[in-house]
Tab-separated table of C-alpha atoms in Angstrom:
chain	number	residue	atom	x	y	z
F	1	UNK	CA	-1.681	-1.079	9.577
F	2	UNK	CA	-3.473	0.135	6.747
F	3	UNK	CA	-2.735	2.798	4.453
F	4	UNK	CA	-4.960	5.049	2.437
F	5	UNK	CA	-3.841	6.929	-0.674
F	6	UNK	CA	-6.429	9.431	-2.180
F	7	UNK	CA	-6.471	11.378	-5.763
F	8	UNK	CA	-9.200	13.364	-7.725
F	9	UNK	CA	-10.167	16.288	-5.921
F	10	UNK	CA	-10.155	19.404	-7.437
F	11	UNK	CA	-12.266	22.558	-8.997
F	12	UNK	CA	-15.140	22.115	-10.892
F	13	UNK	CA	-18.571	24.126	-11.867
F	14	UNK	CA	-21.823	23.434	-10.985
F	15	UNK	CA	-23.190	20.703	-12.655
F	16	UNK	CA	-19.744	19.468	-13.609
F	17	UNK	CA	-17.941	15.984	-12.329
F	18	UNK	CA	-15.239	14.337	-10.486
F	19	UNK	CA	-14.028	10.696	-9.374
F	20	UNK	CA	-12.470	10.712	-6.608
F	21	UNK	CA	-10.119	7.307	-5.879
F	22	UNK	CA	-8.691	5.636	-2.529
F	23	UNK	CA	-6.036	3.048	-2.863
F	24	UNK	CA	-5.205	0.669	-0.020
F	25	UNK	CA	-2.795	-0.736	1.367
F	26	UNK	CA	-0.875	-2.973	3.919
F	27	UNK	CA	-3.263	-4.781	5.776
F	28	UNK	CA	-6.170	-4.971	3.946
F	29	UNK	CA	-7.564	-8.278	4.763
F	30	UNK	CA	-8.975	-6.664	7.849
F	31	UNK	CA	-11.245	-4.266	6.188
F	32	UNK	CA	-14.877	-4.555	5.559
F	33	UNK	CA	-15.960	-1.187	4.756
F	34	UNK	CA	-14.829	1.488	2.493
F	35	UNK	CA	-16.330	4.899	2.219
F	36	UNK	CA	-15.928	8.173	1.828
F	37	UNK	CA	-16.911	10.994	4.844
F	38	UNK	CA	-16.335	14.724	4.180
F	39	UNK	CA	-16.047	17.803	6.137
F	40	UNK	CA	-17.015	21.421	5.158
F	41	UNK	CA	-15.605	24.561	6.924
F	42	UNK	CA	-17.339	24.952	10.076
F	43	UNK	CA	-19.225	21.419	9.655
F	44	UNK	CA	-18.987	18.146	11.294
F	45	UNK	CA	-17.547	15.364	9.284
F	46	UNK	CA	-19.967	13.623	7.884
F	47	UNK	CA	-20.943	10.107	6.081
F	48	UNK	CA	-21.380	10.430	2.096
F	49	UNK	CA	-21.326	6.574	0.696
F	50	UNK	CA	-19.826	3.587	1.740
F	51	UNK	CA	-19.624	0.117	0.364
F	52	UNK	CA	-18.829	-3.516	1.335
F	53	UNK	CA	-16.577	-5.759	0.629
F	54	UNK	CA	-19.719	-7.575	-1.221
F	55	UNK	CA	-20.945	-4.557	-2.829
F	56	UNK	CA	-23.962	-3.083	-0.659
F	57	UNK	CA	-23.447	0.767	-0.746
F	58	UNK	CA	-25.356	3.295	1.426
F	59	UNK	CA	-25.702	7.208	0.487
F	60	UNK	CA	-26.243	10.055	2.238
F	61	UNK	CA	-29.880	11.728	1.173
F	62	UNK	CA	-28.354	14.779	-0.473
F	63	UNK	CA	-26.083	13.078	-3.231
F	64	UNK	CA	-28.405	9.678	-3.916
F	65	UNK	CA	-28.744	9.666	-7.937
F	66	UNK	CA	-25.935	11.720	-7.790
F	67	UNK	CA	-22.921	9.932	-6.256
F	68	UNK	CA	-21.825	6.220	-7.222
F	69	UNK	CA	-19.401	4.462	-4.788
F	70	UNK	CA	-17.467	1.380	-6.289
F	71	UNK	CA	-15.040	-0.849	-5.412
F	72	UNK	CA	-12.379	-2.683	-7.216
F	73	UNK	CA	-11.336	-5.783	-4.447
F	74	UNK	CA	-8.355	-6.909	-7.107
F	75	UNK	CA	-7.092	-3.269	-7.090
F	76	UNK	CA	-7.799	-2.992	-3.346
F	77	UNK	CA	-9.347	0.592	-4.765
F	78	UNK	CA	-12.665	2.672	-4.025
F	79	UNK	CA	-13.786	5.193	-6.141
F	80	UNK	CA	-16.338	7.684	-6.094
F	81	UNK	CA	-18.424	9.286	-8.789
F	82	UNK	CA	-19.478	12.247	-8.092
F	83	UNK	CA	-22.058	13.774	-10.924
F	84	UNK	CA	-24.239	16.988	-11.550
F	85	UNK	CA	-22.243	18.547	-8.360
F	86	UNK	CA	-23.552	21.608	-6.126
F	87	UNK	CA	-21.562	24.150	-4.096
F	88	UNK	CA	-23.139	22.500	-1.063
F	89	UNK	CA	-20.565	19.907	-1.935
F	90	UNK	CA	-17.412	21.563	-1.352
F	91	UNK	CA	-15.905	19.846	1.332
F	92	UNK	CA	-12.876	18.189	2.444
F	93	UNK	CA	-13.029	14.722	1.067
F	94	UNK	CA	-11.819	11.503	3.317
F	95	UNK	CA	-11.421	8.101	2.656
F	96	UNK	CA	-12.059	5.743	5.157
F	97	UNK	CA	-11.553	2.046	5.912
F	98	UNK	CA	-13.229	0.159	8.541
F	99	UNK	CA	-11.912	-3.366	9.635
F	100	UNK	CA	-13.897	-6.171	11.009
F	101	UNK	CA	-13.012	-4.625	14.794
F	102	UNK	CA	-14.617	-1.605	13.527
F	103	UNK	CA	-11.045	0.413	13.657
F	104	UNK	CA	-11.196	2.967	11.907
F	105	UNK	CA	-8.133	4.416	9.239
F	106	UNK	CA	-8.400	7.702	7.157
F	107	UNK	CA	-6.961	9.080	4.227
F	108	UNK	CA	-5.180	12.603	4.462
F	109	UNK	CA	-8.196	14.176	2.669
F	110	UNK	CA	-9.190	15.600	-1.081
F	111	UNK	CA	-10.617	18.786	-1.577
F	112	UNK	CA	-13.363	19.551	-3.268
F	113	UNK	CA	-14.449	22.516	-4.486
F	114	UNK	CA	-17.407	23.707	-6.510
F	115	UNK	CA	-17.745	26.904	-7.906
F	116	UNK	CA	-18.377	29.318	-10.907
């Protein structure tokens, strides 16, 4: 089993910043991608960045040159930057982990909100 711990959510203006962080743990070995997803009120959940264990990242369109996904292997720990942020991006932030069986494990979520 693998558990997901997330931090860094919270309120923030247009324009303004967060990181958001996942820590994992138990069974990480089986894991090959990490990544965040998010959901908005009334949306599906969607894919925002995700990263592999040797670094290759993927972005959604709407937050590339925005958004940096990293990834700490020694600290078992993804992060995401998130930079020059819209209200379009207020959403329910999850972490996810995806093992080599493509299995998937989520966080409990992060909100994000942006707004004046």
């Amino acid at each position: 089993q693998v558990q997901l711990v997330e931090s860094g959510g919270g309120l923030v203006q247009p324009g303004g910043s967060l990181r958001l962080s996942c820590a994992a743990s138990g069974s990480i070995e089986r894991i090959n991608l990490m990544g965040w997803y998010r959901q908005a009120p009334g949306k599906q959940r969607e894919l925002v960045a995700r990263i592999t264990i040797g670094g290759n990242t993927n972005y959604v369109d709407s937050v590339k040159g925005r958004f940096t996904i990293s990834r700490d292997n020694a600290k078992n720990t993804v992060y995401l930057q998130m930079n020059s942020l819209k209200p379009e991006d207020t959403a329910v932030y999850y972490c996810n982990a995806r093992r080599f069986d493509a299995y998937d494990h989520w966080g409990q979520g992060t909100q994000v909100t942006v707004s004046s």
